[in-house]
mmCIF file of C-alpha atoms in Angstrom:
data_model
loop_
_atom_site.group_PDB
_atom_site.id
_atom_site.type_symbol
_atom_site.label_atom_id
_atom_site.label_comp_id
_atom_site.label_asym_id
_atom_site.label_seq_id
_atom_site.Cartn_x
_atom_site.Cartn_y
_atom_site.Cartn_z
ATOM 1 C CA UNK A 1 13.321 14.082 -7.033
ATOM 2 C CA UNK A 2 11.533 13.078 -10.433
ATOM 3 C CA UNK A 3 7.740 12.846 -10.090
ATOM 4 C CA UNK A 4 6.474 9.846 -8.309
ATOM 5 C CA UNK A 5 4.210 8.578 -6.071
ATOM 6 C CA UNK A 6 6.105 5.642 -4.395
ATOM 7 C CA UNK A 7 6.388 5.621 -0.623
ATOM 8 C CA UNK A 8 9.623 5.885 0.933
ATOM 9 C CA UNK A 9 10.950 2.339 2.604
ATOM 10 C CA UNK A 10 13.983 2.797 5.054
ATOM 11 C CA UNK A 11 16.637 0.233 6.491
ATOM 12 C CA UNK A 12 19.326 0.816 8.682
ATOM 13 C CA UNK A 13 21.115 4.022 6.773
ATOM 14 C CA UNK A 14 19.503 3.444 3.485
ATOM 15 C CA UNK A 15 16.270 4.680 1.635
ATOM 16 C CA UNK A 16 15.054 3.702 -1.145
ATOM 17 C CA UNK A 17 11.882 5.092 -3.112
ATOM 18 C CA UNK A 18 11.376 5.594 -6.541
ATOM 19 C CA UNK A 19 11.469 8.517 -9.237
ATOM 20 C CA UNK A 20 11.420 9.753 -13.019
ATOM 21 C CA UNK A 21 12.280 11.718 -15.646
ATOM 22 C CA UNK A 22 11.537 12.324 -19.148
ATOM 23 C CA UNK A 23 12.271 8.857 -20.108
ATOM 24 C CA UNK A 24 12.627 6.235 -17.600
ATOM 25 C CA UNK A 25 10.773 5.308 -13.874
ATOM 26 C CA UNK A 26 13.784 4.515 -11.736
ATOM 27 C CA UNK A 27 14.623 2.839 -7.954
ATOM 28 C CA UNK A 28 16.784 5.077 -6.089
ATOM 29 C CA UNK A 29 18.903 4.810 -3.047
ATOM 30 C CA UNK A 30 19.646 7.741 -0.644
ATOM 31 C CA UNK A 31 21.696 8.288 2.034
ATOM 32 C CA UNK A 32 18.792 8.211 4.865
ATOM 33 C CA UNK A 33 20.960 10.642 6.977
ATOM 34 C CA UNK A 34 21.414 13.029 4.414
ATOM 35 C CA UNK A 35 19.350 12.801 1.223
ATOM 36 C CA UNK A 36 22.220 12.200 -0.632
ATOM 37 C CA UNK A 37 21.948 9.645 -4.002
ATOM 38 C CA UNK A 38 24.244 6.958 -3.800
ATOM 39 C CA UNK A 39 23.002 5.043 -6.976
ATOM 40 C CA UNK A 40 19.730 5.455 -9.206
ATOM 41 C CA UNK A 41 18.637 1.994 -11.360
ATOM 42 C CA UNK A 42 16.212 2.763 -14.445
ATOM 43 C CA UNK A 43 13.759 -0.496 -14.105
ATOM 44 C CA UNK A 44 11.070 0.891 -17.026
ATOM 45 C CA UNK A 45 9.758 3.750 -19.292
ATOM 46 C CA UNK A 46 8.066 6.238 -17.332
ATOM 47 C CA UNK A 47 4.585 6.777 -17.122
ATOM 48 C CA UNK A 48 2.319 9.940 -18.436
ATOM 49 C CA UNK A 49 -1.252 10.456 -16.447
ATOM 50 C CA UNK A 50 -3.459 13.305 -15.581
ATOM 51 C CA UNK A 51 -3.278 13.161 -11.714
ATOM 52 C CA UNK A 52 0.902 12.953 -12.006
ATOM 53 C CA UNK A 53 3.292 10.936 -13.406
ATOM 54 C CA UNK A 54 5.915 8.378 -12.987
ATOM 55 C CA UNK A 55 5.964 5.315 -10.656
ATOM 56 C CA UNK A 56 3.228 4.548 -8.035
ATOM 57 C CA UNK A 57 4.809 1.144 -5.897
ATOM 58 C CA UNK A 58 6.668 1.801 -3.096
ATOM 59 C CA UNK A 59 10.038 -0.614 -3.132
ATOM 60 C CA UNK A 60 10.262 -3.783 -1.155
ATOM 61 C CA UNK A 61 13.028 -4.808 0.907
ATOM 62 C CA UNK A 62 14.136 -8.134 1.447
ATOM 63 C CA UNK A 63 17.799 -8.667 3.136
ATOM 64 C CA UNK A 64 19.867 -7.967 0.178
ATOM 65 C CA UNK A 65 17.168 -6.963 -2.810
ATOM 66 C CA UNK A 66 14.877 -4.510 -3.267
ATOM 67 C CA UNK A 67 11.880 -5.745 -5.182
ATOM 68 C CA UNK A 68 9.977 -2.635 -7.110
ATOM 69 C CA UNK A 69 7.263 -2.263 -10.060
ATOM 70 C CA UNK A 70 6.981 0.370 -12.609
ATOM 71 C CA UNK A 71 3.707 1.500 -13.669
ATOM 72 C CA UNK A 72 3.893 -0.410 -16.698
ATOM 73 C CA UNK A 73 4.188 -3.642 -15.350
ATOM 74 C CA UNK A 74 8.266 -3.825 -15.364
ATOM 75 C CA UNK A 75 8.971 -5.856 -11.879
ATOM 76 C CA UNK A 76 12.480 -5.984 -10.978
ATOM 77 C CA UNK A 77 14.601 -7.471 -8.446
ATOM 78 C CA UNK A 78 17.877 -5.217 -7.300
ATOM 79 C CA UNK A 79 20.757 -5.179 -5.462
ATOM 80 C CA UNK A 80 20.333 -3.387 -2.368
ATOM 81 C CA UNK A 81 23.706 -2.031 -2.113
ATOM 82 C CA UNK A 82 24.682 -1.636 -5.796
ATOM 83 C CA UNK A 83 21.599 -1.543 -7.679
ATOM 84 C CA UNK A 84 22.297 -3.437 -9.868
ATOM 85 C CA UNK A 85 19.582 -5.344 -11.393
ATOM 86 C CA UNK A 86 19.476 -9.442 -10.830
ATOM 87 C CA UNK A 87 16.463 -10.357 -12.786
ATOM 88 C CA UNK A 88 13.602 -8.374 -14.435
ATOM 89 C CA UNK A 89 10.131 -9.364 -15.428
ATOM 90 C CA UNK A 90 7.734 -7.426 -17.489
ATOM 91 C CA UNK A 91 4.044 -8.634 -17.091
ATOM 92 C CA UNK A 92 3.018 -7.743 -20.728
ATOM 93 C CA UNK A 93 5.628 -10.059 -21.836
ATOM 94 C CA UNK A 94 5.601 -13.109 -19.293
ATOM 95 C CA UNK A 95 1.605 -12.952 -18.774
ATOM 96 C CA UNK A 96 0.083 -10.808 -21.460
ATOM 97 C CA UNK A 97 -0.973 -8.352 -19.237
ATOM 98 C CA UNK A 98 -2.300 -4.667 -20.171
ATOM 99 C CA UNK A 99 -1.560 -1.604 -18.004
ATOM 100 C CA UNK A 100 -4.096 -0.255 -15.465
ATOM 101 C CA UNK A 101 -6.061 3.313 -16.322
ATOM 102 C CA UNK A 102 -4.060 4.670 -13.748
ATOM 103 C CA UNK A 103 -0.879 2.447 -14.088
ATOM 104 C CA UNK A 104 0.143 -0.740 -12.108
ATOM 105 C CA UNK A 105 0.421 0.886 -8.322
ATOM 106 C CA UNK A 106 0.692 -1.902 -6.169
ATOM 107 C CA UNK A 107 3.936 -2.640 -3.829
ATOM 108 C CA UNK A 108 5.503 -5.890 -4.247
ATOM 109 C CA UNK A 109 4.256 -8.770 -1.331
ATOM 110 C CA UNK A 110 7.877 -11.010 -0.154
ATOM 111 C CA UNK A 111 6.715 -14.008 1.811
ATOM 112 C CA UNK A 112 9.298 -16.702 2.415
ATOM 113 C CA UNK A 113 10.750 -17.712 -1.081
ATOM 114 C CA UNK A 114 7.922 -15.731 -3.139
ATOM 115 C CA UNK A 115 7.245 -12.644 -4.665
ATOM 116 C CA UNK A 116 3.399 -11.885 -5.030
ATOM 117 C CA UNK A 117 2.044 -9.957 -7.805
ATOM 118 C CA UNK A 118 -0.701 -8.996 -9.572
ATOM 119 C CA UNK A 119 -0.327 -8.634 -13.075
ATOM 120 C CA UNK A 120 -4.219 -8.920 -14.211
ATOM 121 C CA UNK A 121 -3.980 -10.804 -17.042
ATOM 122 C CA UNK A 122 -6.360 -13.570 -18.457
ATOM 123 C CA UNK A 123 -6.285 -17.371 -19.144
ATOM 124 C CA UNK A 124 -5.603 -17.923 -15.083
ATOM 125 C CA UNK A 125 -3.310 -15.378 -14.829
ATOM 126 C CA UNK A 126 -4.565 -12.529 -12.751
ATOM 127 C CA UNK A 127 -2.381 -13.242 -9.943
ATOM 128 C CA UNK A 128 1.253 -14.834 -9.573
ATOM 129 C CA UNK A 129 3.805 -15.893 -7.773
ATOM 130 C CA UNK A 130 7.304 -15.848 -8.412
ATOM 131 C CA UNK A 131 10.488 -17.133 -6.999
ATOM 132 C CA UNK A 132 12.366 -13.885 -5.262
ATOM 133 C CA UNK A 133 16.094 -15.772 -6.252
ATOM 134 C CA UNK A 134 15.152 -16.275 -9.684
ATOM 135 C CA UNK A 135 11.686 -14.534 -11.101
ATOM 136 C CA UNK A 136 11.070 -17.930 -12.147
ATOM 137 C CA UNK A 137 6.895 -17.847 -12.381
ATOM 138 C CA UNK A 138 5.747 -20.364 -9.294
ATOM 139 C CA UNK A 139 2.132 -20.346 -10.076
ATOM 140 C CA UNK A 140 -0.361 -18.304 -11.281
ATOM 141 C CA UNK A 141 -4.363 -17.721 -10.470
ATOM 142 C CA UNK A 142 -7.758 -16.287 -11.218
ATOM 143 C CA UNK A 143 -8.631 -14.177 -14.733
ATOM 144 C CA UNK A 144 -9.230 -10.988 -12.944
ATOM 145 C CA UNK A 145 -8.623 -7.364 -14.174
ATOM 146 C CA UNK A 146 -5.655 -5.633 -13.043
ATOM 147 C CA UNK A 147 -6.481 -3.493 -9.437
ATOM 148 C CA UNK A 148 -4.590 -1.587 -7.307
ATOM 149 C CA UNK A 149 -4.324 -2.349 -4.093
ATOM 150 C CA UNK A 150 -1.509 -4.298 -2.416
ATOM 151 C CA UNK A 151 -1.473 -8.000 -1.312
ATOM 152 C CA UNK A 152 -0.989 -8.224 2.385
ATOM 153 C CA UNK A 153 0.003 -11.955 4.459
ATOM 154 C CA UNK A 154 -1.858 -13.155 7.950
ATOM 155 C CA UNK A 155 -1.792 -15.670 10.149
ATOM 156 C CA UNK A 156 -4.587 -17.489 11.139
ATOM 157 C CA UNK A 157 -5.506 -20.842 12.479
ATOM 158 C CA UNK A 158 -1.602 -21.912 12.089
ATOM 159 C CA UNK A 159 -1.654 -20.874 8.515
ATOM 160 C CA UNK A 160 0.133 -18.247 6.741
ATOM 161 C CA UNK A 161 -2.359 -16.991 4.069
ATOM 162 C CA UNK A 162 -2.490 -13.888 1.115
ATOM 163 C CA UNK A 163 -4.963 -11.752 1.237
ATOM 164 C CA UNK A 164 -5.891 -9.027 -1.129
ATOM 165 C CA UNK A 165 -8.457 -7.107 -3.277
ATOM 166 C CA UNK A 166 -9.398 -7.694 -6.699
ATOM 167 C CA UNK A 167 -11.739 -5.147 -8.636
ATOM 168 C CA UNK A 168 -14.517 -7.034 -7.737
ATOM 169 C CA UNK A 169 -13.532 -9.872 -4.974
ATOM 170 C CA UNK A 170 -12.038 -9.521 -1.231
ATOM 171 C CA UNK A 171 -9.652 -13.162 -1.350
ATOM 172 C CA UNK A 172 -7.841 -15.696 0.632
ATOM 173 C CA UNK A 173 -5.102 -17.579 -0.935
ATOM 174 C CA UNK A 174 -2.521 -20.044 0.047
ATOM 175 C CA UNK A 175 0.953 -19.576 -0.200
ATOM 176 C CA UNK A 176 0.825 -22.924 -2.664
ATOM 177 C CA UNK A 177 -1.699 -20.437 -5.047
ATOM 178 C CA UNK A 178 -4.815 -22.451 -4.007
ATOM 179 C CA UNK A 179 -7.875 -20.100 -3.144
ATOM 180 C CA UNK A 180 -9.059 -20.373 0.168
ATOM 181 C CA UNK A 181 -12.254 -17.652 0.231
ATOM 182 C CA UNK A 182 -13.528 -15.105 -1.628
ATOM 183 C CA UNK A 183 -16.274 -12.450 -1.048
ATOM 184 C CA UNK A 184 -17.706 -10.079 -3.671
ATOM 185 C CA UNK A 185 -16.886 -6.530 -3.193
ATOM 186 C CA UNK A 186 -17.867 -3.712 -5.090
ATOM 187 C CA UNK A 187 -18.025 -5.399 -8.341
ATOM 188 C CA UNK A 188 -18.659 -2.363 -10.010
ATOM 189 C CA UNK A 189 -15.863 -0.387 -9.057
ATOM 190 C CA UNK A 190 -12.629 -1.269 -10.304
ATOM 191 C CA UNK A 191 -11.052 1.602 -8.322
ATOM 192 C CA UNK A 192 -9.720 0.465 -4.674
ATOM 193 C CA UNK A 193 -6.203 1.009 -3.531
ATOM 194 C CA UNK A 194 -6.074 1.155 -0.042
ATOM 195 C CA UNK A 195 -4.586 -2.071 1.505
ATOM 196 C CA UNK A 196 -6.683 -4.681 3.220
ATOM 197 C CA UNK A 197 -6.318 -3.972 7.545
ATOM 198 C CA UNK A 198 -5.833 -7.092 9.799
ATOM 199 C CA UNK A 199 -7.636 -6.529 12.770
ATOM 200 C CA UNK A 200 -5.624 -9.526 14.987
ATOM 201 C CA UNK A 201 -6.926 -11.994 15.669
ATOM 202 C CA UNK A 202 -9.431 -12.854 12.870
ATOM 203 C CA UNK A 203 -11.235 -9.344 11.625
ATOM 204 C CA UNK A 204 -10.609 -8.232 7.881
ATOM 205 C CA UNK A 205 -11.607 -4.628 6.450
ATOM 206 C CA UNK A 206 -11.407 -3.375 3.310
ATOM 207 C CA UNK A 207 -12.266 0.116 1.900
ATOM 208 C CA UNK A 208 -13.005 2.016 -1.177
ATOM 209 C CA UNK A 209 -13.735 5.327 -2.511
ATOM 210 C CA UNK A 210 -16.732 6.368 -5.201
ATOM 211 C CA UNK A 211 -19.393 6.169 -1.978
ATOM 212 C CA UNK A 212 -18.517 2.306 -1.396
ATOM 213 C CA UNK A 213 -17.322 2.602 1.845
ATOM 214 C CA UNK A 214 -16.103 -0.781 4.281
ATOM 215 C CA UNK A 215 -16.382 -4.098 4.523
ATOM 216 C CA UNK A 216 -15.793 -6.389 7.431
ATOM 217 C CA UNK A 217 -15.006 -9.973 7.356
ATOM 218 C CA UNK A 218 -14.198 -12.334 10.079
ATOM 219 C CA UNK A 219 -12.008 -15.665 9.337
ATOM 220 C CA UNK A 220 -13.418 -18.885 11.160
ATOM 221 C CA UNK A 221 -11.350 -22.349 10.669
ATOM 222 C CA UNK A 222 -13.829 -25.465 10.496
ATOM 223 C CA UNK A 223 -12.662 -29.114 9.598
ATOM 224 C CA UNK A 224 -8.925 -27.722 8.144
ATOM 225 C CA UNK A 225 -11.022 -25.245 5.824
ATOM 226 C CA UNK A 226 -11.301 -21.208 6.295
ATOM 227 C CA UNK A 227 -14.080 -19.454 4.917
ATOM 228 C CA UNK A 228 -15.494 -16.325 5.834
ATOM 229 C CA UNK A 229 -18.190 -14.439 7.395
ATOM 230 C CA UNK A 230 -19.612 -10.728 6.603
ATOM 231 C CA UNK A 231 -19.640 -8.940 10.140
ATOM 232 C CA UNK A 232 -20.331 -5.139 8.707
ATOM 233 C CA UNK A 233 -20.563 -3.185 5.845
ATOM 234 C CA UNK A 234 -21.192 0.656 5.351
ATOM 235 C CA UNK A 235 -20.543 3.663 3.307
ATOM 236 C CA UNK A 236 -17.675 5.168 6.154
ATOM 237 C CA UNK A 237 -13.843 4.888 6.012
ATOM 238 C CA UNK A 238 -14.239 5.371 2.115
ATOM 239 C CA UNK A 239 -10.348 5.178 0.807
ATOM 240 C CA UNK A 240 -9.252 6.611 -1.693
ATOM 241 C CA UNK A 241 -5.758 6.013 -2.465
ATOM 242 C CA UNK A 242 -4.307 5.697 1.014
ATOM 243 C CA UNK A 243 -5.264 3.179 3.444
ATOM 244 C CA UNK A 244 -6.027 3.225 7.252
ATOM 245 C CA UNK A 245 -4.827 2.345 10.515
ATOM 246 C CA UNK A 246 -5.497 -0.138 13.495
ATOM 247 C CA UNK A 247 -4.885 0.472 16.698
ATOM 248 C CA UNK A 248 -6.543 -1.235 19.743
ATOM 249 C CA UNK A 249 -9.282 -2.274 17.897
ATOM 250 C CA UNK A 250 -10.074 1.102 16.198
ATOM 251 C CA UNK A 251 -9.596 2.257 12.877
ATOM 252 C CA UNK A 252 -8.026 6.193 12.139
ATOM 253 C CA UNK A 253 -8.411 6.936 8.253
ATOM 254 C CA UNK A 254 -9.565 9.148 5.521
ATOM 255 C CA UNK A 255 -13.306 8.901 5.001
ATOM 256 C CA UNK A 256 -12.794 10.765 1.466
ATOM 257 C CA UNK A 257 -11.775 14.052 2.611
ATOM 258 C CA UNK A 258 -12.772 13.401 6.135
ATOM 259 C CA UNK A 259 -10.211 12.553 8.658
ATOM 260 C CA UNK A 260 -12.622 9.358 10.451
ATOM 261 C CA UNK A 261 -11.908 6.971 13.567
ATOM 262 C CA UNK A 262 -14.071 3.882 14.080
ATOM 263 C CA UNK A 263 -14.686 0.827 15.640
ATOM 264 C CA UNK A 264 -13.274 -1.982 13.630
ATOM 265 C CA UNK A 265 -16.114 -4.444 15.316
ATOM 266 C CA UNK A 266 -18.969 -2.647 14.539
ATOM 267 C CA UNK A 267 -18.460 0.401 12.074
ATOM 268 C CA UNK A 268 -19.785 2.885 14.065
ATOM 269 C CA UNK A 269 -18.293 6.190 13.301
ATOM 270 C CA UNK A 270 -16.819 7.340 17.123
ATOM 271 C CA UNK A 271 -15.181 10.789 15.433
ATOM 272 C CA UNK A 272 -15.004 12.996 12.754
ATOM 273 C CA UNK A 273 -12.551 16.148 12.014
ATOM 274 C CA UNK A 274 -13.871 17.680 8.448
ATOM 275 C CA UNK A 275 -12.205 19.897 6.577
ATOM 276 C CA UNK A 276 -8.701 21.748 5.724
ATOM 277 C CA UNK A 277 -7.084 18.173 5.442
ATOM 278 C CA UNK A 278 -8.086 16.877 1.658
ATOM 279 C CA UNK A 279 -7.765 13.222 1.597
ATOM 280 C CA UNK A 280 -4.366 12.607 3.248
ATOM 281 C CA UNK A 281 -2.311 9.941 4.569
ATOM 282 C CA UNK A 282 -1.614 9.137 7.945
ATOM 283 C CA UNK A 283 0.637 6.632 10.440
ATOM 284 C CA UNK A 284 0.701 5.556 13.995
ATOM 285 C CA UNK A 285 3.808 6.100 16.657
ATOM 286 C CA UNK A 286 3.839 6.132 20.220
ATOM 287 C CA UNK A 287 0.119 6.815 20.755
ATOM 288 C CA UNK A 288 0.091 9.573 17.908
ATOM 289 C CA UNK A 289 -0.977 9.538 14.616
ATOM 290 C CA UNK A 290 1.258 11.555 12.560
ATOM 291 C CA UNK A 291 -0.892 12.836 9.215
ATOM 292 C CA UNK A 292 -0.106 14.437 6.265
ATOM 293 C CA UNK A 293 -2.436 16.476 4.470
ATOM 294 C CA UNK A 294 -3.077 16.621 0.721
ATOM 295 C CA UNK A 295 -1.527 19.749 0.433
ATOM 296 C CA UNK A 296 1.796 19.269 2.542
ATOM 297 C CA UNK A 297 0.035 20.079 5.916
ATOM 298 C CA UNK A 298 1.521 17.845 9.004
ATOM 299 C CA UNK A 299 -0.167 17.020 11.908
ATOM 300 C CA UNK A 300 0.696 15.459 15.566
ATOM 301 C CA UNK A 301 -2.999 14.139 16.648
ATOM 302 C CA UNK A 302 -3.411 11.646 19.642
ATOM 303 C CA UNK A 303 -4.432 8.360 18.724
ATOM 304 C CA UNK A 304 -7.501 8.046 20.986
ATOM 305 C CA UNK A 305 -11.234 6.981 20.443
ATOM 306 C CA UNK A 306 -12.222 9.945 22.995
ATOM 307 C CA UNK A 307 -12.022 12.527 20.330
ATOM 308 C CA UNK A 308 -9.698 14.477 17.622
ATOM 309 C CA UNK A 309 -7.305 16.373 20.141
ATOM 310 C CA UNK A 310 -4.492 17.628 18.041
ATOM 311 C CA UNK A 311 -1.471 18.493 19.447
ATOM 312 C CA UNK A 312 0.695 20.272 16.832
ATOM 313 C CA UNK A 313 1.075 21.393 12.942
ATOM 314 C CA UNK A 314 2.926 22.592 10.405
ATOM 315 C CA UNK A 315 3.529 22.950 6.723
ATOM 316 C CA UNK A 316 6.310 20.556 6.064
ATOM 317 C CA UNK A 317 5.485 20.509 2.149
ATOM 318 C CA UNK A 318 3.647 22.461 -0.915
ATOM 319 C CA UNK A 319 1.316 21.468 -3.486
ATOM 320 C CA UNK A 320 0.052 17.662 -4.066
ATOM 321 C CA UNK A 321 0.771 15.458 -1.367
ATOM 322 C CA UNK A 322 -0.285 12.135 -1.797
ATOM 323 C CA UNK A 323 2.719 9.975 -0.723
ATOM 324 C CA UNK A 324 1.939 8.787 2.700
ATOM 325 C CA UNK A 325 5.016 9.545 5.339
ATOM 326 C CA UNK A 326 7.551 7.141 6.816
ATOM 327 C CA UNK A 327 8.889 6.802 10.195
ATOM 328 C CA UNK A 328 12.425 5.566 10.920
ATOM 329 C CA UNK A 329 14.605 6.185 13.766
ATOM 330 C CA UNK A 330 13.053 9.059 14.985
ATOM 331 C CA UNK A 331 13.147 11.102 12.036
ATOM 332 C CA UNK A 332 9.966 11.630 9.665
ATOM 333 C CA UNK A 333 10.046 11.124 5.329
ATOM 334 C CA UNK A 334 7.788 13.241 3.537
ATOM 335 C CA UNK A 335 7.404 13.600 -0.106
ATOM 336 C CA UNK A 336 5.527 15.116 -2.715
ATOM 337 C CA UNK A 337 5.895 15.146 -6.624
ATOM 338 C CA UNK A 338 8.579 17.546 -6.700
ATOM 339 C CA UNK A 339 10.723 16.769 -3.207
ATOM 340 C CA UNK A 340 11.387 14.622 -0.148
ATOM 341 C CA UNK A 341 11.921 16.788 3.031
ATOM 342 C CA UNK A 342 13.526 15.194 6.343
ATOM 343 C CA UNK A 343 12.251 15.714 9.414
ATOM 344 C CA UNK A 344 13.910 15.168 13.070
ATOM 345 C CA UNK A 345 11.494 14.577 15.587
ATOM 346 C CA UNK A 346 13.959 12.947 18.417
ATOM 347 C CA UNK A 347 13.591 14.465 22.179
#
C-alpha cells in the first residue's frame, strides 16, 4: 500500500482503508480474504508531512457508502461496491477552512441522516453537519480551530447526543447542532487525537499528550437540560495519537510510551508495563487486549485489573507502526506505512 495512516474498517468480505501515491490520497477496497484490490477511488491531493504522509481518517461505513476525508479537507461520499464517488465536499471551499499542522485526521461520525465533521473554520463554522444522501450542509457551529480527534455519539437520559474534543473545549451537542455542555480542556494544546471513551452509563474521559493527561466528566439530566460535572483529572493515560479502551469499568491505554490500566472512576493508576512498546495501539477481544507496538511488535495480554500478564508475541510488522489493528471474523489487520499484513487467529 501507499503511505497512510487510516485504520482499516471491515464488512462482511470487504475492507476498505485508505492510501497514496505521488499525487493523490485515495479510498481503497480489498478483498478482506485475500488482500486483493478490487477498486481504488482518488478523493484528494495527497499530503506531504514530517512524521509520514498521505491520509490520516479511517473510512466510514454506512450500508451502501463509505464516507472518508483526505488530509486536506476533501470529504467524500462513495459507493461501497463500485467506488464510485456520489458527492464530494471540500471544506476550504464550502466553509473556508485551512488545513491542520498535521492535516485533517479525524474519521467521519454517521448518525441517522447526518454526517458530522469538523472542518474548523470561522464565522460559526467550526463544526457541521451534513446530509449523508446529499452533502447538503444541515447546520453548522462554534468558531473553533481545526483538531483532531473524532466525534463520537451517546445516549443518555433518552437522548442521542455528539460528543467530541475541540483544541480547547470537551462538548455536548445535539443532533439538531444546538450545544448542550462544554468544559475547557487544555486550552493550550491544540494537539489531542485520541477519541473521547464512554464509560456507560454517564462517565466521559478524554486524554491528551504534551504532559496533559485525563479528564473525567460525568453527565447528570436536571429539568430536560444536561450539563456536566468534573469527577477527575490527572496527568495519566496521556494519548498521543491513539486512544484507549473500556472494559468493566477500567481503562487499558498508552500513557505516552507506557502501556497504563486504570480505573475510569477514580484515575488511579492500578498497572504499569514500561518499556519496549513505544506508544502503540491496542483493542479488546474475548478478555484480551490485542496491542500493537510502535515498531510492528504484537502482543496477546489479558485484559485484567490484577496485573500485565502477557500471554504471547510476535513481530507481525517493521518500522513505524502507528495504525491501530482491526479485528474481524477471527482474523487480525495490521498496517504500517509501507504494508497491511493478515493475520488468522481462529482455533
Amino acid at each position: 500500500l501507499g503511505p497512510a495512516f487510516s485504520g482499516i474498517s471491515v464488512v462482511a468480505d470487504r475492507l476498505y482503508t485508505m492510501d497514496s501515491d505521488a499525487e493523490h490520497e485515495s479510498l481503497v477496497r480489498l478483498d478482506a480474504a485475500t488482500g486483493d484490490v478490487v477498486w481504488r477511488t482518488a478523493v484528494g491531493e495527497m499530503f506531504e508531512e514530517s512524521f509520514g504522509n498521505g491520509p490520516r481518517s479511517t473510512p466510514t461505513v454506512d450500508g451502501e457508502r463509505v464516507y472518508v476525508l483526505g488530509s486536506l479537507g476533501d470529504l467524500a461520499a462513495v459507493a461501497a461496491e463500485s467506488g464510485e464517488v456520489r458527492w464530494q465536499v471540500a471544506f476550504r471551499d464550502a466553509f473556508g477552512a485551512e488545513v491542520p499542522r498535521r492535516g485533517f485526521s479525524e474519521s467521519i461520525l454517521v448518525t441517522g441522516d447526518l454526517v458530522v465533521v469538523s472542518p474548523g473554520a470561522g464565522s460559526d463554522r467550526s463544526i457541521a453537519a451534513l446530509d449523508k444522501r446529499t452533502g447538503e450542509v444541515r447546520w453548522t457551529l462554534r468558531s473553533d480551530p481545526g483538531g483532531y480527534s473524532s466525534p463520537i455519539v451517546v445516549d443518555f437520559d433518552d437522548r442521542r447526543q455528539i460528543v467530541m474534543l475541540s483544541p480547547t473545549h470537551a462538548l455536548g451537542l445535539t443532533l439538531e447542532g444546538a450545544l448542550l455542555w462544554e468544559h475547557e480542556f487544555a486550552p493550550t494544546v491544540g494537539v489531542k487525537p485520541a477519541l473521547p471513551l464512554w464509560v456507560r452509563p454517564d462517565l466521559l474521559v478524554f486524554s491528551a499528550s504534551y504532559d496533559v493527561g485525563a479528564l473525567a466528566l460525568r453527565l447528570t439530566s436536571a429539568g430536560g437540560s444536561t450539563t456536566v460535572q468534573e469527577v477527575w483529572q490527572d496527568r495519566v493515560m496521556r494519548n498521543h495519537f491513539n486512544s484507549s479502551v473500556v472494559v468493566d469499568g477500567y481503562i487499558y491505554g498508552f500513557d505516552n510510551a507506557t502501556l497504563r490500566c486504570i480505573e475510569a472512576e477514580s484515575g488511579r493508576s492500578v498497572w504499569a508495563k514500561r518499556g519496549g512498546l513505544g506508544k502503540g495501539s491496542l483493542l479488546y477481544a474475548d478478555g484480551h487486549l490485542i496491542v500493537l507496538s510502535e515498531t510492528g511488535r504484537l502482543l496477546l495480554i489479558e485484559a485484567t485489573p490484577d496485573g500485565f500478564v502477557e500471554k504471547s508475541r510476535s513481530q507481525a510488522l517493521q518500522g513505524r507502526s502507528w495504525t491501530a489493528p482491526t479485528l474481524a471474523n477471527g482474523r487480525l489487520y495490521v498496517r504500517n506505512l509501507e504494508e497491511m499484513v493478515c493475520l488468522d487467529l481462529r482455533p
